Short mmCIF file of C-alpha atoms and ligand atoms in Angstrom, two decimals:
data_model
loop_
_atom_site.label_atom_id
_atom_site.label_comp_id
_atom_site.label_asym_id
_atom_site.label_seq_id
_atom_site.Cartn_x
_atom_site.Cartn_y
_atom_site.Cartn_z
CA UNK A 579 14.91 -18.13 12.11
CA UNK A 580 13.59 -20.98 9.99
CA UNK A 581 16.03 -23.58 8.67
CA UNK A 582 16.14 -24.01 4.91
CA UNK A 583 16.28 -27.82 5.06
CA UNK A 584 13.06 -28.22 3.15
CA UNK A 585 12.85 -30.41 0.07
CA UNK A 586 10.13 -30.36 -2.60
CA UNK A 587 7.12 -32.32 -1.27
CA UNK A 588 6.82 -35.82 -2.78
CA UNK A 589 3.40 -35.02 -4.25
CA UNK A 590 5.08 -32.54 -6.61
CA UNK A 591 7.53 -35.13 -7.89
CA UNK A 592 5.42 -36.27 -10.90
CA UNK A 593 5.10 -32.69 -12.12
CA UNK A 594 8.80 -31.95 -11.58
CA UNK A 595 9.55 -35.13 -13.54
CA UNK A 596 7.30 -33.95 -16.40
CA UNK A 597 8.88 -30.49 -16.51
CA UNK A 598 11.50 -31.22 -19.21
CA UNK A 599 8.53 -31.73 -21.56
CA UNK A 600 7.17 -28.27 -20.75
CA UNK A 601 6.37 -27.19 -24.28
CA UNK A 602 2.69 -27.82 -24.92
CA UNK A 603 1.58 -27.32 -28.50
CA UNK A 604 -1.78 -28.43 -29.83
CA UNK A 605 -2.37 -30.34 -26.60
CA UNK A 606 0.87 -32.37 -26.81
CA UNK A 607 3.71 -31.98 -24.31
CA UNK A 608 7.28 -32.17 -25.62
CA UNK A 609 10.83 -31.09 -25.06
CA UNK A 610 12.38 -28.28 -27.12
CA UNK A 611 12.85 -28.88 -30.84
CA UNK A 612 16.57 -28.17 -30.48
CA UNK A 613 16.78 -30.27 -27.32
CA UNK A 614 17.87 -27.50 -24.92
CA UNK A 615 16.94 -27.51 -21.24
CA UNK A 616 17.12 -24.95 -18.46
CA UNK A 617 17.66 -25.65 -14.75
CA UNK A 618 14.96 -24.37 -12.39
CA UNK A 619 16.25 -23.57 -8.91
CA UNK A 620 14.68 -23.31 -5.51
CA UNK A 621 15.74 -19.74 -4.56
CA UNK A 622 15.59 -20.63 -0.86
CA UNK A 623 18.37 -23.17 -1.17
CA UNK A 624 19.94 -22.68 -4.58
CA UNK A 625 19.26 -26.38 -5.29
CA UNK A 626 18.04 -27.61 -8.68
CA UNK A 627 14.32 -28.41 -8.58
CA UNK A 628 14.05 -29.72 -12.11
CA UNK A 629 14.76 -28.80 -15.73
CA UNK A 630 12.38 -27.25 -18.22
CA UNK A 631 12.52 -27.18 -22.02
CA UNK A 632 14.44 -24.31 -23.61
CA UNK A 633 12.14 -23.51 -26.50
CA UNK A 634 13.42 -21.57 -29.50
CA UNK A 635 12.01 -20.02 -32.67
CA UNK A 636 11.19 -23.46 -34.09
CA UNK A 637 8.91 -24.22 -31.12
CA UNK A 638 7.30 -20.79 -31.24
CA UNK A 639 6.62 -21.29 -34.92
CA UNK A 640 4.80 -24.55 -34.28
CA UNK A 641 2.91 -23.06 -31.33
CA UNK A 642 1.69 -20.12 -33.42
CA UNK A 643 0.63 -22.52 -36.17
CA UNK A 644 -1.36 -24.59 -33.64
CA UNK A 645 -2.96 -21.46 -32.16
CA UNK A 646 -3.86 -20.22 -35.68
CA UNK A 647 -5.41 -23.56 -36.56
CA UNK A 648 -7.49 -23.57 -33.36
CA UNK A 649 -8.65 -19.96 -33.78
CA UNK A 650 -11.59 -20.35 -36.24
CA UNK A 651 -13.46 -22.89 -34.17
CA UNK A 652 -12.61 -21.22 -30.83
CA UNK A 653 -13.95 -17.87 -31.97
CA UNK A 654 -17.12 -19.56 -33.23
CA UNK A 655 -17.72 -21.48 -30.02
CA UNK A 656 -20.82 -20.09 -28.33
CA UNK A 657 -20.14 -17.44 -25.68
CA UNK A 658 -21.86 -19.62 -23.13
CA UNK A 659 -19.60 -22.58 -23.89
CA UNK A 660 -16.48 -20.41 -23.80
CA UNK A 661 -17.50 -18.90 -20.48
CA UNK A 662 -18.23 -22.36 -19.08
CA UNK A 663 -14.68 -23.50 -19.86
CA UNK A 664 -13.16 -20.49 -18.09
CA UNK A 665 -15.42 -21.13 -15.14
CA UNK A 666 -14.51 -24.85 -15.03
CA UNK A 667 -10.82 -23.91 -15.05
CA UNK A 668 -11.35 -21.57 -12.08
CA UNK A 669 -12.89 -24.50 -10.19
CA UNK A 670 -9.94 -26.74 -11.04
CA UNK A 671 -7.52 -24.06 -9.87
CA UNK A 672 -9.29 -23.94 -6.54
CA UNK A 673 -9.34 -27.72 -6.27
CA UNK A 674 -5.60 -27.78 -6.92
CA UNK A 675 -4.80 -24.64 -4.91
CA UNK A 676 -2.40 -26.34 -2.51
CA UNK A 677 -0.32 -27.88 -5.28
CA UNK A 678 -0.23 -24.67 -7.33
CA UNK A 679 0.74 -22.62 -4.27
CA UNK A 680 3.58 -25.02 -3.41
CA UNK A 681 4.86 -24.80 -6.98
CA UNK A 682 4.81 -21.03 -6.85
CA UNK A 683 6.58 -20.96 -3.50
CA UNK A 684 9.27 -23.43 -4.58
CA UNK A 685 9.88 -21.68 -7.87
CA UNK A 686 9.69 -18.06 -6.75
CA UNK A 687 10.46 -18.21 -3.01
CA UNK A 688 7.41 -16.37 -1.67
CA UNK A 689 5.73 -17.58 1.55
CA UNK A 690 2.94 -20.13 1.15
CA UNK A 691 0.31 -17.82 2.58
CA UNK A 692 1.03 -15.30 -0.17
CA UNK A 693 1.03 -18.02 -2.87
CA UNK A 694 -2.21 -19.47 -1.63
CA UNK A 695 -4.29 -16.37 -0.99
CA UNK A 696 -2.83 -13.85 -3.38
CA UNK A 697 -1.42 -15.75 -6.36
CA UNK A 698 -3.73 -18.75 -6.55
CA UNK A 699 -6.76 -17.14 -4.91
CA UNK A 700 -6.72 -14.10 -7.16
CA UNK A 701 -5.97 -16.24 -10.21
CA UNK A 702 -9.08 -18.39 -9.56
CA UNK A 703 -11.14 -15.24 -9.00
CA UNK A 704 -9.84 -13.71 -12.22
CA UNK A 705 -10.74 -16.77 -14.32
CA UNK A 706 -14.19 -16.68 -12.71
CA UNK A 707 -14.58 -12.96 -13.43
CA UNK A 708 -13.70 -13.36 -17.12
CA UNK A 709 -15.91 -16.46 -17.37
CA UNK A 710 -18.84 -14.05 -17.10
CA UNK A 711 -17.70 -11.85 -19.99
CA UNK A 712 -18.16 -13.83 -23.24
CA UNK A 713 -21.94 -13.62 -22.77
CA UNK A 714 -21.77 -9.87 -22.20
CA UNK A 715 -19.27 -8.72 -24.79
CA UNK A 716 -21.46 -6.84 -27.23
CA UNK A 717 -21.30 -4.14 -29.85
CA UNK A 718 -23.36 -0.99 -30.27
CA UNK A 719 -25.93 0.46 -32.63
CA UNK A 720 -24.61 4.01 -32.95
CA UNK A 721 -27.19 6.71 -33.85
CA UNK A 722 -25.99 7.74 -37.32
CA UNK A 723 -27.10 10.59 -39.59
CA UNK A 724 -26.36 9.28 -43.12
CA UNK A 725 -25.56 11.84 -45.84
CA UNK A 726 -27.62 9.85 -48.32
CA UNK A 727 -30.62 7.56 -47.88
CA UNK A 728 -31.33 5.32 -44.95
CA UNK A 729 -28.90 2.97 -43.24
CA UNK A 730 -28.19 1.54 -39.90
CA UNK A 731 -24.90 0.56 -38.34
CA UNK A 732 -24.01 -1.97 -35.76
CA UNK A 733 -20.58 -2.74 -34.34
CA UNK A 734 -19.07 -6.09 -33.55
CA UNK A 735 -16.29 -6.77 -31.07
CA UNK A 736 -14.19 -9.37 -32.86
CA UNK A 737 -11.15 -11.23 -31.51
CA UNK A 738 -7.70 -10.41 -32.85
CA UNK A 739 -6.39 -13.92 -33.57
CA UNK A 740 -3.27 -15.36 -31.94
CA UNK A 741 -2.11 -13.54 -28.83
CA UNK A 742 1.41 -13.86 -27.43
CA UNK A 743 1.47 -13.60 -23.61
CA UNK A 744 4.88 -12.96 -22.05
CA UNK A 745 4.91 -12.95 -18.27
CA UNK A 746 7.55 -12.40 -15.59
CA UNK A 747 8.72 -14.34 -12.56
CA UNK A 748 7.22 -12.34 -9.70
CA UNK A 749 3.61 -13.59 -9.97
CA UNK A 750 3.88 -16.36 -12.58
CA UNK A 751 0.42 -17.95 -12.34
CA UNK A 752 -1.39 -14.69 -11.72
CA UNK A 753 0.24 -12.78 -14.57
CA UNK A 754 -0.42 -15.67 -16.97
CA UNK A 755 -4.05 -15.57 -15.83
CA UNK A 756 -4.34 -11.81 -16.32
CA UNK A 757 -3.32 -12.26 -19.96
CA UNK A 758 -4.98 -15.55 -20.85
CA UNK A 759 -8.40 -15.19 -19.22
CA UNK A 760 -9.48 -11.98 -21.03
CA UNK A 761 -7.76 -13.01 -24.30
CA UNK A 762 -9.62 -16.34 -24.34
CA UNK A 763 -12.90 -14.83 -23.16
CA UNK A 764 -12.76 -12.49 -26.15
CA UNK A 765 -12.26 -15.44 -28.54
CA UNK A 766 -8.50 -15.35 -29.17
CA UNK A 767 -6.09 -18.26 -28.98
CA UNK A 768 -2.83 -17.94 -27.09
CA UNK A 769 0.87 -18.77 -26.98
CA UNK A 770 2.19 -18.29 -23.44
CA UNK A 771 5.88 -17.67 -22.68
CA UNK A 772 6.57 -17.63 -18.93
CA UNK A 773 9.84 -16.53 -17.37
CA UNK A 774 12.45 -19.23 -17.65
CA UNK A 775 12.99 -18.92 -13.89
CA UNK A 776 9.41 -19.72 -12.90
CA UNK A 777 7.61 -21.83 -15.51
CA UNK A 778 6.20 -24.62 -13.33
CA UNK A 779 2.85 -23.10 -12.40
CA UNK A 780 2.26 -22.15 -16.05
CA UNK A 781 2.87 -25.76 -17.03
CA UNK A 782 0.34 -26.93 -14.44
CA UNK A 783 -2.14 -24.23 -15.51
CA UNK A 784 -2.05 -25.39 -19.11
CA UNK A 785 -2.50 -29.01 -17.98
CA UNK A 786 -5.51 -27.99 -15.89
CA UNK A 787 -6.97 -26.07 -18.84
CA UNK A 788 -6.81 -29.27 -20.91
CA UNK A 789 -8.52 -31.11 -18.04
CA UNK A 790 -11.23 -28.44 -17.99
CA UNK A 791 -11.88 -29.18 -21.66
CA UNK A 792 -10.17 -26.34 -23.55
CA UNK A 793 -9.65 -27.71 -27.09
CA UNK A 794 -6.05 -28.51 -28.17
CA UNK A 795 -4.26 -25.51 -29.65
CA UNK A 796 -6.35 -22.87 -27.87
CA UNK A 797 -3.68 -22.45 -25.16
CA UNK A 798 -0.09 -23.27 -26.09
CA UNK A 799 2.94 -23.01 -23.84
CA UNK A 800 6.52 -22.41 -24.95
CA UNK A 801 8.99 -22.27 -22.10
CA UNK A 802 12.43 -20.86 -22.75
CA UNK A 803 14.65 -17.82 -22.53
CA UNK A 804 13.32 -14.36 -23.22
CA UNK A 805 15.98 -13.60 -25.82
CA UNK A 806 15.12 -16.82 -27.71
CA UNK A 807 11.50 -17.97 -27.27
CA UNK A 808 10.31 -14.50 -26.18
CA UNK A 809 12.07 -12.72 -28.99
CA UNK A 810 10.70 -15.20 -31.56
CA UNK A 811 7.18 -14.59 -30.29
CA UNK A 812 7.37 -10.81 -30.49
CA UNK A 813 8.78 -11.00 -34.02
CA UNK A 814 6.39 -13.64 -35.30
CA UNK A 815 4.19 -12.39 -38.15
CA UNK A 816 1.36 -14.75 -37.16
CA UNK A 817 0.90 -13.10 -33.76
CA UNK A 818 -1.68 -10.29 -33.70
CA UNK A 819 -1.00 -8.96 -30.21
CA UNK A 820 1.57 -9.18 -27.44
CA UNK A 821 0.43 -8.76 -23.87
CA UNK A 822 3.54 -8.31 -21.74
CA UNK A 823 4.39 -7.72 -18.08
CA UNK A 824 8.00 -7.08 -17.18
CA UNK A 825 10.71 -4.47 -17.18
CA UNK A 826 10.47 -1.18 -19.03
CA UNK A 827 13.69 -2.05 -20.89
CA UNK A 828 12.20 -5.24 -22.34
CA UNK A 829 8.94 -3.38 -23.00
CA UNK A 830 10.85 -0.93 -25.20
CA UNK A 831 12.46 -3.86 -27.08
CA UNK A 832 9.00 -5.29 -27.70
CA UNK A 833 7.75 -2.00 -29.14
CA UNK A 834 10.69 -1.94 -31.57
CA UNK A 835 10.46 -5.61 -32.53
CA UNK A 836 6.72 -5.47 -33.12
CA UNK A 837 6.80 -2.37 -35.31
CA UNK A 838 7.37 -4.34 -38.53
CA UNK A 839 4.19 -6.35 -38.16
CA UNK A 840 2.27 -3.57 -36.34
CA UNK A 841 1.22 -5.86 -33.51
CA UNK A 842 -1.13 -4.52 -30.91
CA UNK A 843 0.50 -4.25 -27.51
CA UNK A 844 -0.46 -4.15 -23.88
CA UNK A 845 2.58 -3.36 -21.77
CA UNK A 846 2.56 -3.48 -17.98
CA UNK A 847 6.02 -2.31 -17.06
CA UNK A 848 8.07 -1.09 -14.13
CA UNK A 849 7.26 1.35 -11.38
CA UNK A 850 8.65 3.52 -8.63
CA UNK A 851 5.44 4.12 -6.76
CA UNK A 852 5.13 6.91 -4.20
CA UNK A 853 3.31 6.05 -0.98
CA UNK A 854 2.48 9.42 0.62
CA UNK A 855 1.76 9.76 4.33
CA UNK A 856 0.24 13.02 5.63
CA UNK A 857 0.50 13.87 9.33
CA UNK A 858 -3.29 13.58 9.78
CA UNK A 859 -3.20 9.89 8.75
CA UNK A 860 -3.82 6.94 11.05
CA UNK A 861 -0.10 6.28 11.43
CA UNK A 862 -0.48 2.67 12.66
CA UNK A 863 -2.50 1.87 9.57
CA UNK A 864 -0.09 3.77 7.35
CA UNK A 865 2.83 1.82 8.81
CA UNK A 866 1.09 -1.46 8.01
CA UNK A 867 0.36 -0.23 4.50
CA UNK A 868 3.95 0.88 4.00
CA UNK A 869 5.25 -2.53 5.13
CA UNK A 870 2.88 -4.47 2.87
CA UNK A 871 3.61 -1.97 0.12
CA UNK A 872 7.32 -2.78 0.10
CA UNK A 873 7.84 -6.22 1.61
CA UNK A 874 5.07 -8.24 -0.06
CA UNK A 875 6.68 -10.80 -2.38
CA UNK A 876 10.11 -9.66 -1.13
CA UNK A 877 9.50 -6.29 -2.78
CA UNK A 878 9.43 -7.88 -6.23
CA UNK A 879 6.18 -6.18 -7.14
CA UNK A 880 5.77 -3.77 -10.02
CA UNK A 881 3.50 -1.51 -7.93
CA UNK A 882 5.62 -1.76 -4.75
CA UNK A 883 5.40 1.40 -2.66
CA UNK A 884 9.16 1.78 -2.85
CA UNK A 885 9.22 5.57 -2.31
CA UNK A 886 7.69 6.28 1.07
CA UNK A 887 7.08 10.03 1.20
CA UNK A 888 6.37 11.09 4.76
CA UNK A 889 5.41 14.54 6.02
CA UNK A 890 8.25 15.86 8.16
CA UNK A 891 5.99 15.96 11.27
CA UNK A 892 5.16 12.25 11.03
CA UNK A 893 8.61 11.05 9.92
CA UNK A 894 10.24 9.98 13.18
CA UNK A 895 7.19 8.20 14.60
CA UNK A 896 6.51 6.35 11.38
CA UNK A 897 10.10 5.34 10.75
CA UNK A 898 10.36 4.10 14.34
CA UNK A 899 7.37 1.82 13.82
CA UNK A 900 8.62 0.60 10.47
CA UNK A 901 12.08 -0.21 11.77
CA UNK A 902 10.70 -2.19 14.69
CA UNK A 903 8.35 -4.18 12.45
CA UNK A 904 10.95 -4.74 9.73
CA UNK A 905 13.44 -6.16 12.21
CA UNK A 906 10.83 -8.66 13.40
CA UNK A 907 9.99 -10.05 9.95
CA UNK A 908 10.90 -13.74 9.92
CA UNK A 909 12.91 -14.83 6.89
CA UNK A 910 12.80 -18.44 5.80
CA UNK A 911 11.86 -21.04 3.24
CA UNK A 912 8.44 -20.20 1.86
CA UNK A 913 7.15 -23.69 2.69
CA UNK A 914 7.92 -23.27 6.41
CA UNK A 915 4.86 -22.36 8.50
CA UNK A 916 6.37 -19.38 10.30
CA UNK A 917 8.00 -17.71 7.30
CA UNK A 918 6.96 -14.12 6.68
CA UNK A 919 9.42 -13.27 3.92
CA UNK A 920 11.26 -15.59 1.53
CA UNK A 921 14.33 -15.19 -0.67
CA UNK A 922 14.60 -13.12 -3.83
CA UNK A 923 13.95 -15.04 -7.03
CA UNK A 924 17.54 -15.53 -8.18
CA UNK A 925 21.18 -14.83 -7.48
CA UNK A 926 21.11 -12.27 -10.30
CA UNK A 927 18.20 -10.42 -8.74
CA UNK A 928 19.87 -10.48 -5.33
CA UNK A 929 23.09 -9.03 -6.79
CA UNK A 930 21.08 -6.35 -8.57
CA UNK A 931 19.34 -5.35 -5.37
CA UNK A 932 22.57 -5.43 -3.36
CA UNK A 933 24.08 -3.01 -5.87
CA UNK A 934 21.24 -0.60 -5.07
CA UNK A 935 21.90 -1.04 -1.35
CA UNK A 936 25.53 -0.11 -1.98
CA UNK A 937 24.55 2.88 -4.08
CA UNK A 938 22.20 4.10 -1.32
CA UNK A 939 25.07 3.99 1.15
CA UNK A 940 27.52 5.60 -1.28
CA UNK A 941 25.13 8.42 -2.14
CA UNK A 942 24.64 9.33 1.52
CA UNK A 943 21.33 7.78 2.55
CA UNK A 944 21.06 6.47 6.13
CA UNK A 945 20.65 2.70 6.43
CA UNK A 946 18.13 2.19 9.25
CA UNK A 947 17.97 -1.61 9.08
CA UNK A 948 18.71 -4.55 6.79
CA UNK A 949 20.97 -4.14 3.80
CA UNK A 950 22.67 -7.46 4.46
CA UNK A 951 22.17 -11.14 3.77
CA UNK A 952 21.49 -13.43 6.72
CA UNK A 953 24.26 -15.84 7.60
CA UNK A 954 23.88 -19.28 9.12
CA UNK A 955 21.31 -21.72 7.78
CA UNK A 956 19.84 -19.27 5.25
CA UNK A 957 23.11 -18.31 3.64
CA UNK A 958 22.69 -20.61 0.61
CA UNK A 959 19.42 -18.94 -0.39
CA UNK A 960 19.02 -15.56 -2.11
CA UNK A 961 17.82 -13.76 1.03
CA UNK A 962 18.12 -10.11 1.92
CA UNK A 963 16.99 -8.67 5.24
CA UNK A 964 14.14 -6.11 5.04
CA UNK A 965 15.91 -2.86 4.31
CA UNK A 966 14.97 0.75 5.11
CA UNK A 967 16.85 3.89 4.06
CA UNK A 968 16.07 7.36 5.37
CA UNK A 969 17.55 10.74 4.35
CA UNK A 970 16.91 9.77 0.76
CA UNK A 971 17.01 12.52 -1.89
CA UNK A 972 15.05 12.46 -5.14
CA UNK A 973 18.24 12.34 -7.20
CA UNK A 974 19.57 9.15 -5.60
CA UNK A 975 19.31 5.92 -7.61
CA UNK A 976 17.35 4.29 -4.76
CA UNK A 977 14.71 7.03 -5.13
CA UNK A 978 14.41 7.03 -8.88
CA UNK A 979 15.12 3.52 -10.23
CA UNK A 980 13.07 0.35 -9.84
CA UNK A 981 14.94 -1.83 -7.34
CA UNK A 982 12.52 -4.77 -7.23
CA UNK A 983 13.57 -5.97 -3.82
CA UNK A 984 12.78 -5.42 -0.12
CA UNK A 985 14.32 -1.95 0.00
CA UNK A 986 12.28 1.03 1.21
CA UNK A 987 13.44 4.57 0.49
CA UNK A 988 11.98 7.13 2.92
CA UNK A 989 11.77 10.76 1.78
CA UNK A 990 10.30 13.73 3.62
CA UNK A 991 8.08 16.57 2.39
CA UNK A 992 6.56 19.73 3.88
CA UNK A 993 3.33 20.37 2.02
CA UNK A 994 0.76 18.80 -0.26
CA UNK A 995 1.76 20.56 -3.46
CA UNK A 996 5.37 19.51 -2.97
CA UNK A 997 4.33 15.89 -2.24
CA UNK A 998 2.31 15.56 -5.45
CA UNK A 999 4.93 17.31 -7.59
CA UNK A 1000 7.76 15.13 -6.32
CA UNK A 1001 5.65 11.97 -6.44
CA UNK A 1002 5.08 12.72 -10.14
CA UNK A 1003 8.73 13.55 -10.87
CA UNK A 1004 9.57 10.08 -12.15
CA UNK A 1005 9.42 8.45 -15.55
CA UNK A 1006 7.12 5.80 -14.08
CA UNK A 1007 3.40 6.03 -13.26
CA UNK A 1008 2.11 2.64 -12.23
CA UNK A 1009 0.63 3.17 -8.77
CA UNK A 1010 0.65 5.42 -5.70
CA UNK A 1011 -0.70 5.50 -2.16
CA UNK A 1012 -2.16 8.34 -0.07
CA UNK A 1013 -2.67 8.19 3.69
CA UNK A 1014 -4.78 10.93 5.21
CA UNK A 1015 -7.95 11.40 7.25
CA UNK A 1016 -8.91 14.52 5.26
CA UNK A 1017 -11.37 13.39 2.59
CA UNK A 1018 -10.90 16.47 0.43
CA UNK A 1019 -7.15 16.07 0.45
CA UNK A 1020 -7.48 12.36 -0.32
CA UNK A 1021 -9.39 13.03 -3.55
CA UNK A 1022 -7.31 16.11 -4.50
CA UNK A 1023 -4.08 14.15 -4.24
CA UNK A 1024 -5.52 11.03 -5.89
CA UNK A 1025 -6.58 13.16 -8.87
CA UNK A 1026 -3.24 14.94 -9.05
CA UNK A 1027 -1.07 11.82 -9.09
CA UNK A 1028 0.09 10.52 -12.45
CA UNK A 1029 -0.48 6.85 -11.81
CA UNK A 1030 -2.73 4.11 -13.20
CA UNK A 1031 -3.84 3.08 -9.68
CA UNK A 1032 -4.07 5.21 -6.55
CA UNK A 1033 -4.80 3.59 -3.22
CA UNK A 1034 -6.24 5.81 -0.46
CA UNK A 1035 -5.69 4.54 3.11
CA UNK A 1036 -4.88 1.10 1.75
CA UNK A 1037 -2.20 -0.43 -0.49
CA UNK A 1038 -1.66 -3.30 -2.94
CA UNK A 1039 -5.36 -4.04 -3.28
CA UNK A 1040 -6.29 -5.78 -6.54
CA UNK A 1041 -9.53 -7.07 -7.99
CA UNK A 1042 -10.21 -8.56 -11.43
CA UNK A 1043 -12.91 -5.91 -12.03
CA UNK A 1044 -10.53 -2.95 -11.45
CA UNK A 1045 -8.24 -2.07 -14.39
CA UNK A 1046 -4.52 -2.15 -13.64
CA UNK A 1047 -1.72 -0.59 -15.66
CA UNK A 1048 0.52 2.40 -15.99
CA UNK A 1049 0.94 6.00 -17.01
CA UNK A 1050 4.17 7.14 -18.71
CA UNK A 1051 7.01 4.59 -18.85
CA UNK A 1052 4.95 2.13 -16.81
CA UNK A 1053 3.32 1.04 -20.02
CA UNK A 1054 0.09 1.27 -21.93
CA UNK A 1055 -3.17 -0.59 -22.15
CA UNK A 1056 -4.65 -2.18 -19.03
CA UNK A 1057 -4.78 -5.59 -17.43
CA UNK A 1058 -8.03 -6.57 -15.71
CA UNK A 1059 -11.54 -5.21 -15.93
CA UNK A 1060 -13.54 -4.68 -19.07
CA UNK A 1061 -10.73 -2.56 -20.44
CA UNK A 1062 -8.39 -5.51 -20.69
CA UNK A 1063 -11.04 -7.57 -22.43
CA UNK A 1064 -11.67 -4.83 -25.00
CA UNK A 1065 -7.92 -4.68 -25.64
CA UNK A 1066 -8.15 -8.21 -26.99
CA UNK A 1067 -10.84 -7.23 -29.52
CA UNK A 1068 -11.12 -5.09 -32.60
CA UNK A 1069 -14.23 -3.18 -33.59
CA UNK A 1070 -15.97 -3.73 -36.88
CA UNK A 1071 -18.72 -1.33 -38.07
CA UNK A 1072 -21.28 -3.03 -40.27
CA UNK A 1073 -23.39 -0.72 -42.47
CA UNK A 1074 -26.74 -1.96 -43.71
CA UNK A 1075 -28.50 0.08 -46.45
CA UNK A 1076 -32.25 0.30 -45.89
CA UNK A 1077 -33.32 2.01 -49.14
P1 NDP B 1421 12.31 -8.90 -18.07
O1 NDP B 1421 11.44 -7.77 -18.40
O2 NDP B 1421 13.49 -9.14 -18.93
O3 NDP B 1421 11.46 -10.27 -18.06
C1 NDP B 1421 10.07 -10.35 -18.14
C2 NDP B 1421 9.66 -11.39 -19.20
O4 NDP B 1421 10.10 -10.97 -20.49
C3 NDP B 1421 10.25 -12.76 -18.96
O5 NDP B 1421 9.34 -13.76 -19.37
C4 NDP B 1421 11.44 -12.73 -19.88
O6 NDP B 1421 11.86 -14.03 -20.21
C5 NDP B 1421 10.87 -12.02 -21.08
N1 NDP B 1421 11.85 -11.45 -21.99
C6 NDP B 1421 13.11 -11.04 -21.71
N2 NDP B 1421 13.71 -10.58 -22.83
C7 NDP B 1421 12.81 -10.70 -23.84
C8 NDP B 1421 12.84 -10.41 -25.22
N3 NDP B 1421 13.90 -9.92 -25.83
N4 NDP B 1421 11.73 -10.68 -25.95
C9 NDP B 1421 10.64 -11.18 -25.37
N5 NDP B 1421 10.56 -11.51 -24.07
C10 NDP B 1421 11.63 -11.26 -23.31
O7 NDP B 1421 12.75 -8.78 -16.55
P2 NDP B 1421 14.01 -9.45 -15.80
O8 NDP B 1421 13.64 -10.82 -15.45
O9 NDP B 1421 15.26 -9.27 -16.60
O10 NDP B 1421 14.10 -8.55 -14.48
C11 NDP B 1421 14.88 -7.37 -14.46
C12 NDP B 1421 14.16 -6.23 -13.83
O11 NDP B 1421 12.94 -6.00 -14.51
C13 NDP B 1421 13.70 -6.46 -12.39
O12 NDP B 1421 14.71 -6.21 -11.48
C14 NDP B 1421 12.57 -5.49 -12.27
O13 NDP B 1421 13.07 -4.21 -12.00
C15 NDP B 1421 11.95 -5.50 -13.64
N6 NDP B 1421 10.76 -6.38 -13.70
C16 NDP B 1421 9.56 -5.79 -13.60
C17 NDP B 1421 8.43 -6.57 -13.59
C18 NDP B 1421 7.09 -5.97 -13.47
O14 NDP B 1421 6.14 -6.64 -13.08
N7 NDP B 1421 6.93 -4.70 -13.79
C19 NDP B 1421 8.48 -8.02 -13.62
C20 NDP B 1421 9.81 -8.55 -13.78
C21 NDP B 1421 10.88 -7.73 -13.80
P3 NDP B 1421 13.04 -14.75 -19.34
O15 NDP B 1421 12.82 -14.40 -17.91
O16 NDP B 1421 12.76 -16.17 -19.62
O17 NDP B 1421 14.29 -14.23 -19.88
#
């Protein structure tokens, strides 16, 4: 087991020293107007990394004003110039990949390989993808049949104005990217509010955007608590749209708070995704997919395959493989070379997940492995051993509620109809997985599942071109793809009389 005696690398010191001035408005970095600060911890050790500014309504107000002032010239910038800036930022992200990955690992706990290839790699790819869109975002000339005389109509895709982006702590850089890149490509300006637990990569991202040449005020950053800075942003009358990723509970608060000003919303919320394994599947592959599905990012993934539904005939073999692999996963500080799984993001999140482990035990599920914190050198960090429950019933809390930790609930089923019905019997609908070698079954089940993404014989695959978002209480609107871009625009029909 890796020792946690790892300190922040010296090369990050300048950024950690700058962090108390983490509010960037109109290109200028400052502390919070009311002077508040928040400690940022390394979840692997519980030690304080640095402090960030605790922005409040006063800071949000100034940030929205700066974004509003920058909007007219940003929307008028040529599509080519806008795309070039996004592309230049993607290059800078790649050039600074090591630093960004270390920040993400220190702040969130995830292993460096995940930070580097998933968070930073996919963020750079997403900026590059949206860099290509400003020059392709076009309207239509619908074929009309006017009641009187001759006219023609064309449509324009116009930006909305100031967008508020509120992102969580599980993929801080990536989620900020998924909001900012399409919003900016479509000609909007932005105020970003990261989670107060993981704001460092957002701070660096906004600095890099300035280096790439984004004009002051186009991207503004207000760090702070959700109930202060976040709440002020969702209530602000100068904000045209909120794009949010986080819990369903906070998503509901945003819907209520935004009703007065009728803000547009994209909400990417929680999940309880079913990962369904049929007996004709390649079980070795399915086992790998199930492990990645639940243990990536310590299970703190909105689309985690947290309900593993296994056909009764495949159950014992699959669970045997999963248990063996889960017991071998090496816990440790994310910066250590041999770490395969890091700590949870915070003491609060660890307590929350431990409560679910207790409830699983209390409600009669069988704990196959994990369910406990490691002792010894890792005991100061927020670690939990990879946990697997079998004999899980649909009515148990561990089968129906989002745990957001490394806890897998294994359920059994007997036939396809039952699998699809029970997979759909949740308020959520973010993602699902299907493992089978029967191509007809694969498509039948994929079509029957109520989920925004269905993976067949794979899991947790993401690409900036493929829309991502939820059915039901997992939210509405989509991140990624053209669909996300269009969500940051409004359509104007222009009629031209020809008589
Ligand atoms: P939240 O949904 O509360 O946090 C997500 C973001 O929303 C953060 O930036 C947070 O800020 C902000 N926020 C919180 N309250 C408000 C508000 N009133 N107005 C505006 N913004 C707000 O998630 P938690 O951090 O509380 O995590 C709790 C649970 O939520 C997890 O266990 C998990 O189940 C789920 N979750 C799901 C995510 C997903 O990707 N679907 C991501 C994160 C959590 P701040 O953190 O600074 O308070």
